[in-house]
């Protein structure tokens, strides 16, 4: 990041700095940052975690649970971490965080859980990993070529929600949004984003649909609106330190995400 003039101002959010910042924000927790294995034209690619990627690192055609392997890859990664850090408790609860476009990995895992539930694959990688997951958080989910980065597959969401509700203990789900994500011009700096995605309220609509479909089957998605900062790229990164970890919070805001509400929040910043 330092070597690229356009990215140098954000070098404080490099992989090494990010790990330290998360560790400081989450004292008492062991932090592992999963970094994209490769880059293409400046975009991170998640091969091995999300199938069928475009050169920009987006899931082509959405999330394909049958062809995923994200749960298997994360399970293997956890085993590797355990081997390198023997002091870590192998059965410790997992708090999964997805940040920005990295939320595609969290969505892929959710899709695999939904398929495993639908096909009663109790012994599969996805359902076994679910038994360890205590929380899943989407931090400022970005906008990809496919749309806002939230899973939008009705059948997979239904079965994923049912699996989560039946899991013991039940994982908590949360989405943290900044004004950067809510601002209608958020995507303007990325010229490749289709014009239809730059309409006001696109993310709010996607989030309402996601919450509604999960709630219909008993899974509650908690919402944090972090709107005290201006809608800038810096604010987007700052969500990593500003969000409230749901596994430590008693309650999280449950605001209604309407276009009028989003507009009033933007006007107040």
Coordinates of C-alpha atoms in Angstrom, one line a residue:
X1 CA 0.0 0.0 0.0
X2 CA 2.8 2.4 0.8
X3 CA 4.3 1.8 -2.7
X4 CA 1.1 3.0 -4.5
X5 CA 0.5 6.7 -4.1
X6 CA -3.3 6.3 -4.3
X7 CA -3.3 3.8 -1.4
X8 CA -0.5 5.3 0.7
X9 CA -2.9 7.3 2.9
X10 CA -4.5 4.1 3.9
X11 CA -1.4 2.2 4.8
X12 CA -2.5 2.4 8.4
X13 CA -5.0 -0.2 7.5
X14 CA -2.5 -2.6 6.0
X15 CA -2.7 -6.3 6.9
X16 CA -0.2 -6.0 9.7
X17 CA -1.8 -2.8 11.1
X18 CA -5.2 -4.3 10.8
X19 CA -4.3 -7.3 12.9
X20 CA -2.9 -5.1 15.7
X21 CA -5.9 -2.8 15.6
X22 CA -8.4 -5.6 15.8
X23 CA -6.4 -7.2 18.7
X24 CA -6.5 -3.8 20.5
X25 CA -10.3 -3.5 19.9
X26 CA -10.9 -7.0 21.0
X27 CA -8.8 -7.5 24.1
X28 CA -8.9 -11.0 25.5
X29 CA -9.8 -12.5 22.0
X30 CA -7.4 -14.3 19.7
X31 CA -7.4 -12.5 16.3
X32 CA -6.7 -14.1 13.0
X33 CA -7.0 -12.0 9.8
X34 CA -7.7 -14.0 6.6
X35 CA -6.1 -12.2 3.7
X36 CA -7.1 -12.7 0.1
X37 CA -4.5 -15.0 -1.5
X38 CA -4.0 -13.0 -4.6
X39 CA -4.7 -9.7 -6.4
X40 CA -5.7 -8.9 -9.9
X41 CA -5.6 -5.3 -11.3
X42 CA -5.6 -4.0 -7.7
X43 CA -8.5 -6.1 -6.5
X44 CA -8.3 -8.9 -4.0
X45 CA -9.3 -12.3 -5.1
X46 CA -10.8 -15.0 -2.8
X47 CA -10.1 -18.2 -4.8
X48 CA -10.5 -21.2 -2.5
X49 CA -13.1 -19.4 -0.3
X50 CA -15.6 -18.1 -2.9
X51 CA -16.1 -20.0 -6.2
X52 CA -16.0 -18.5 -9.7
X53 CA -14.5 -15.1 -9.1
X54 CA -14.3 -12.3 -11.6
X55 CA -11.0 -10.6 -12.1
X56 CA -12.2 -8.0 -9.6
X57 CA -12.8 -10.7 -6.9
X58 CA -16.6 -10.7 -7.1
X59 CA -18.6 -14.0 -7.0
X60 CA -19.7 -14.6 -10.6
X61 CA -23.4 -15.5 -10.8
X62 CA -23.8 -15.1 -7.0
X63 CA -22.9 -17.7 -4.3
X64 CA -22.9 -21.4 -5.3
X65 CA -23.0 -23.5 -2.2
X66 CA -22.4 -26.8 -3.9
X67 CA -19.1 -25.6 -5.4
X68 CA -17.9 -23.6 -2.4
X69 CA -15.6 -25.3 0.1
X70 CA -15.4 -22.2 2.2
X71 CA -16.3 -24.1 5.3
X72 CA -13.7 -26.7 4.6
X73 CA -11.0 -24.1 3.8
X74 CA -11.8 -22.2 7.1
X75 CA -11.7 -25.4 9.1
X76 CA -8.3 -26.3 7.6
X77 CA -7.1 -22.8 8.4
X78 CA -8.2 -23.0 12.0
X79 CA -6.4 -26.4 12.3
X80 CA -3.2 -24.7 10.9
X81 CA -3.5 -21.8 13.4
X82 CA -4.0 -24.3 16.2
X83 CA -0.8 -26.2 15.2
X84 CA 1.2 -22.9 15.1
X85 CA -0.3 -21.6 18.3
X86 CA -0.8 -24.6 20.6
X87 CA -2.0 -22.3 23.5
X88 CA -5.2 -21.6 21.6
X89 CA -8.2 -23.5 22.8
X90 CA -9.3 -25.8 19.9
X91 CA -13.0 -25.6 20.9
X92 CA -13.1 -21.8 21.5
X93 CA -16.2 -20.1 20.1
X94 CA -15.6 -18.4 16.7
X95 CA -16.6 -14.8 16.1
X96 CA -16.6 -14.3 12.3
X97 CA -16.1 -10.8 10.9
X98 CA -16.5 -9.8 7.3
X99 CA -15.3 -6.4 6.3
X100 CA -16.3 -4.5 3.1
X101 CA -16.1 -6.7 0.0
X102 CA -14.6 -9.4 2.3
X103 CA -18.2 -10.0 3.4
X104 CA -18.5 -12.2 0.3
X105 CA -16.6 -14.9 2.2
X106 CA -19.1 -14.7 5.1
X107 CA -22.0 -14.9 2.6
X108 CA -20.4 -18.0 0.9
X109 CA -20.2 -19.7 4.3
X110 CA -23.9 -18.8 5.0
X111 CA -24.8 -20.3 1.6
X112 CA -23.0 -23.5 2.4
X113 CA -24.7 -23.8 5.8
X114 CA -28.1 -23.3 4.0
X115 CA -27.4 -26.0 1.5
X116 CA -26.1 -28.4 4.2
X117 CA -29.3 -27.8 6.3
X118 CA -31.5 -28.4 3.2
X119 CA -29.8 -31.7 2.4
X120 CA -29.4 -32.8 6.0
X121 CA -25.6 -32.9 5.8
X122 CA -25.1 -32.9 9.5
X123 CA -21.6 -34.3 9.3
X124 CA -20.4 -32.0 6.6
X125 CA -17.9 -29.2 7.0
X126 CA -20.4 -26.4 7.1
X127 CA -22.6 -27.9 9.8
X128 CA -19.6 -28.9 11.9
X129 CA -18.1 -25.4 11.7
X130 CA -21.5 -23.9 12.6
X131 CA -21.3 -25.7 16.0
X132 CA -18.3 -23.5 16.8
X133 CA -19.7 -20.1 15.5
X134 CA -20.9 -17.8 18.2
X135 CA -21.4 -14.7 16.1
X136 CA -21.3 -13.5 12.5
X137 CA -20.8 -9.8 11.7
X138 CA -20.9 -7.9 8.4
X139 CA -18.9 -4.7 8.7
X140 CA -19.8 -2.1 6.1
X141 CA -20.6 -4.7 3.4
X142 CA -19.4 -3.3 0.1
X143 CA -21.0 -3.0 -3.3
X144 CA -19.9 -5.6 -5.9
X145 CA -20.7 -6.3 -9.5
X146 CA -23.5 -8.6 -8.2
X147 CA -25.1 -5.9 -6.0
X148 CA -24.8 -5.0 -2.3
X149 CA -22.7 -7.6 -0.5
X150 CA -25.4 -9.5 1.3
X151 CA -26.6 -13.0 0.5
X152 CA -29.8 -12.8 -1.5
X153 CA -30.8 -16.4 -2.2
X154 CA -34.3 -17.0 -0.8
X155 CA -34.0 -20.8 -0.4
X156 CA -30.4 -20.7 1.0
X157 CA -31.4 -17.9 3.5
X158 CA -34.4 -19.9 4.7
X159 CA -32.4 -23.0 5.4
X160 CA -29.4 -21.1 6.8
X161 CA -31.7 -19.3 9.2
X162 CA -33.2 -22.6 10.3
X163 CA -29.8 -24.1 10.9
X164 CA -28.7 -21.1 12.9
X165 CA -31.9 -21.2 15.1
X166 CA -31.4 -24.9 15.8
X167 CA -27.7 -24.5 16.6
X168 CA -26.8 -24.5 20.3
X169 CA -25.7 -22.0 21.3
X170 CA -27.4 -19.9 18.7
X171 CA -25.0 -17.6 16.8
X172 CA -25.7 -13.8 16.9
X173 CA -25.9 -12.0 13.6
X174 CA -25.2 -8.3 13.1
X175 CA -24.5 -5.8 10.4
X176 CA -22.6 -2.5 11.2
X177 CA -23.0 0.3 8.7
X178 CA -21.3 3.7 8.5
X179 CA -22.5 6.8 6.5
X180 CA -20.0 5.8 3.9
X181 CA -22.0 2.7 3.1
X182 CA -25.3 4.5 3.4
X183 CA -24.4 7.5 1.3
X184 CA -25.8 7.2 -2.2
X185 CA -22.6 8.4 -3.8
X186 CA -20.5 5.8 -2.0
X187 CA -19.9 3.8 -5.1
X188 CA -19.2 6.8 -7.4
X189 CA -15.4 6.5 -6.9
X190 CA -15.6 3.0 -8.4
X191 CA -16.4 3.6 -12.1
X192 CA -17.1 0.0 -12.7
X193 CA -20.1 -0.1 -10.5
X194 CA -23.3 -0.1 -12.6
X195 CA -25.4 3.1 -12.5
X196 CA -28.4 1.1 -11.1
X197 CA -26.4 0.3 -8.0
X198 CA -25.8 3.9 -7.3
X199 CA -29.4 4.7 -6.7
X200 CA -30.3 6.0 -3.3
X201 CA -31.4 3.4 -0.9
X202 CA -30.0 0.3 -2.7
X203 CA -28.0 -1.0 0.3
X204 CA -30.9 -0.2 2.6
X205 CA -33.3 -2.2 0.4
X206 CA -30.9 -5.1 0.3
X207 CA -30.4 -5.1 4.1
X208 CA -34.2 -4.9 4.8
X209 CA -34.8 -7.8 2.5
X210 CA -31.9 -9.8 4.1
X211 CA -33.2 -9.1 7.6
X212 CA -36.8 -9.9 6.7
X213 CA -36.0 -13.2 5.1
X214 CA -33.9 -14.3 8.1
X215 CA -36.4 -13.2 10.7
X216 CA -39.2 -15.0 8.9
X217 CA -37.5 -18.2 9.9
X218 CA -36.5 -17.1 13.4
X219 CA -33.0 -15.7 12.9
X220 CA -32.6 -12.1 14.1
X221 CA -30.1 -9.8 12.4
X222 CA -29.0 -6.9 14.7
X223 CA -28.1 -3.6 13.2
X224 CA -25.5 -1.0 14.3
X225 CA -25.7 2.4 12.5
X226 CA -22.4 4.3 13.0
X227 CA -23.3 7.6 11.6
X228 CA -21.3 10.1 13.7
X229 CA -18.6 10.5 11.0
X230 CA -18.7 11.9 7.4
X231 CA -19.2 9.4 4.5
X232 CA -15.5 9.1 3.5
X233 CA -13.3 6.1 2.7
X234 CA -11.5 6.8 6.0
X235 CA -14.8 6.3 7.8
X236 CA -15.3 3.0 6.0
X237 CA -12.0 1.6 7.4
X238 CA -12.7 3.1 10.8
X239 CA -15.7 0.8 11.3
X240 CA -13.2 -1.9 12.2
X241 CA -12.5 -0.1 15.4
X242 CA -15.9 1.5 15.9
X243 CA -18.3 -1.4 15.8
X244 CA -19.6 -3.0 19.0
X245 CA -18.8 -6.7 19.2
X246 CA -22.2 -8.4 19.6
X247 CA -20.7 -11.1 21.7
X248 CA -20.0 -8.4 24.4
X249 CA -23.1 -6.2 23.8
X250 CA -26.4 -6.9 25.6
X251 CA -28.4 -5.2 22.9
X252 CA -27.7 -3.6 19.6
X253 CA -29.7 -0.8 17.8
X254 CA -32.6 -2.1 15.7
X255 CA -33.5 1.0 13.6
X256 CA -35.8 1.0 10.7
X257 CA -33.8 1.4 7.5
X258 CA -35.9 3.7 5.4
X259 CA -34.7 6.0 2.6
X260 CA -36.0 9.0 4.7
X261 CA -34.1 7.8 7.7
X262 CA -30.9 7.4 5.8
X263 CA -31.3 10.8 4.2
X264 CA -31.8 12.4 7.6
X265 CA -28.7 10.7 9.0
X266 CA -26.7 12.0 6.1
X267 CA -27.9 15.5 6.6
X268 CA -27.0 15.4 10.3
X269 CA -23.4 14.4 9.7

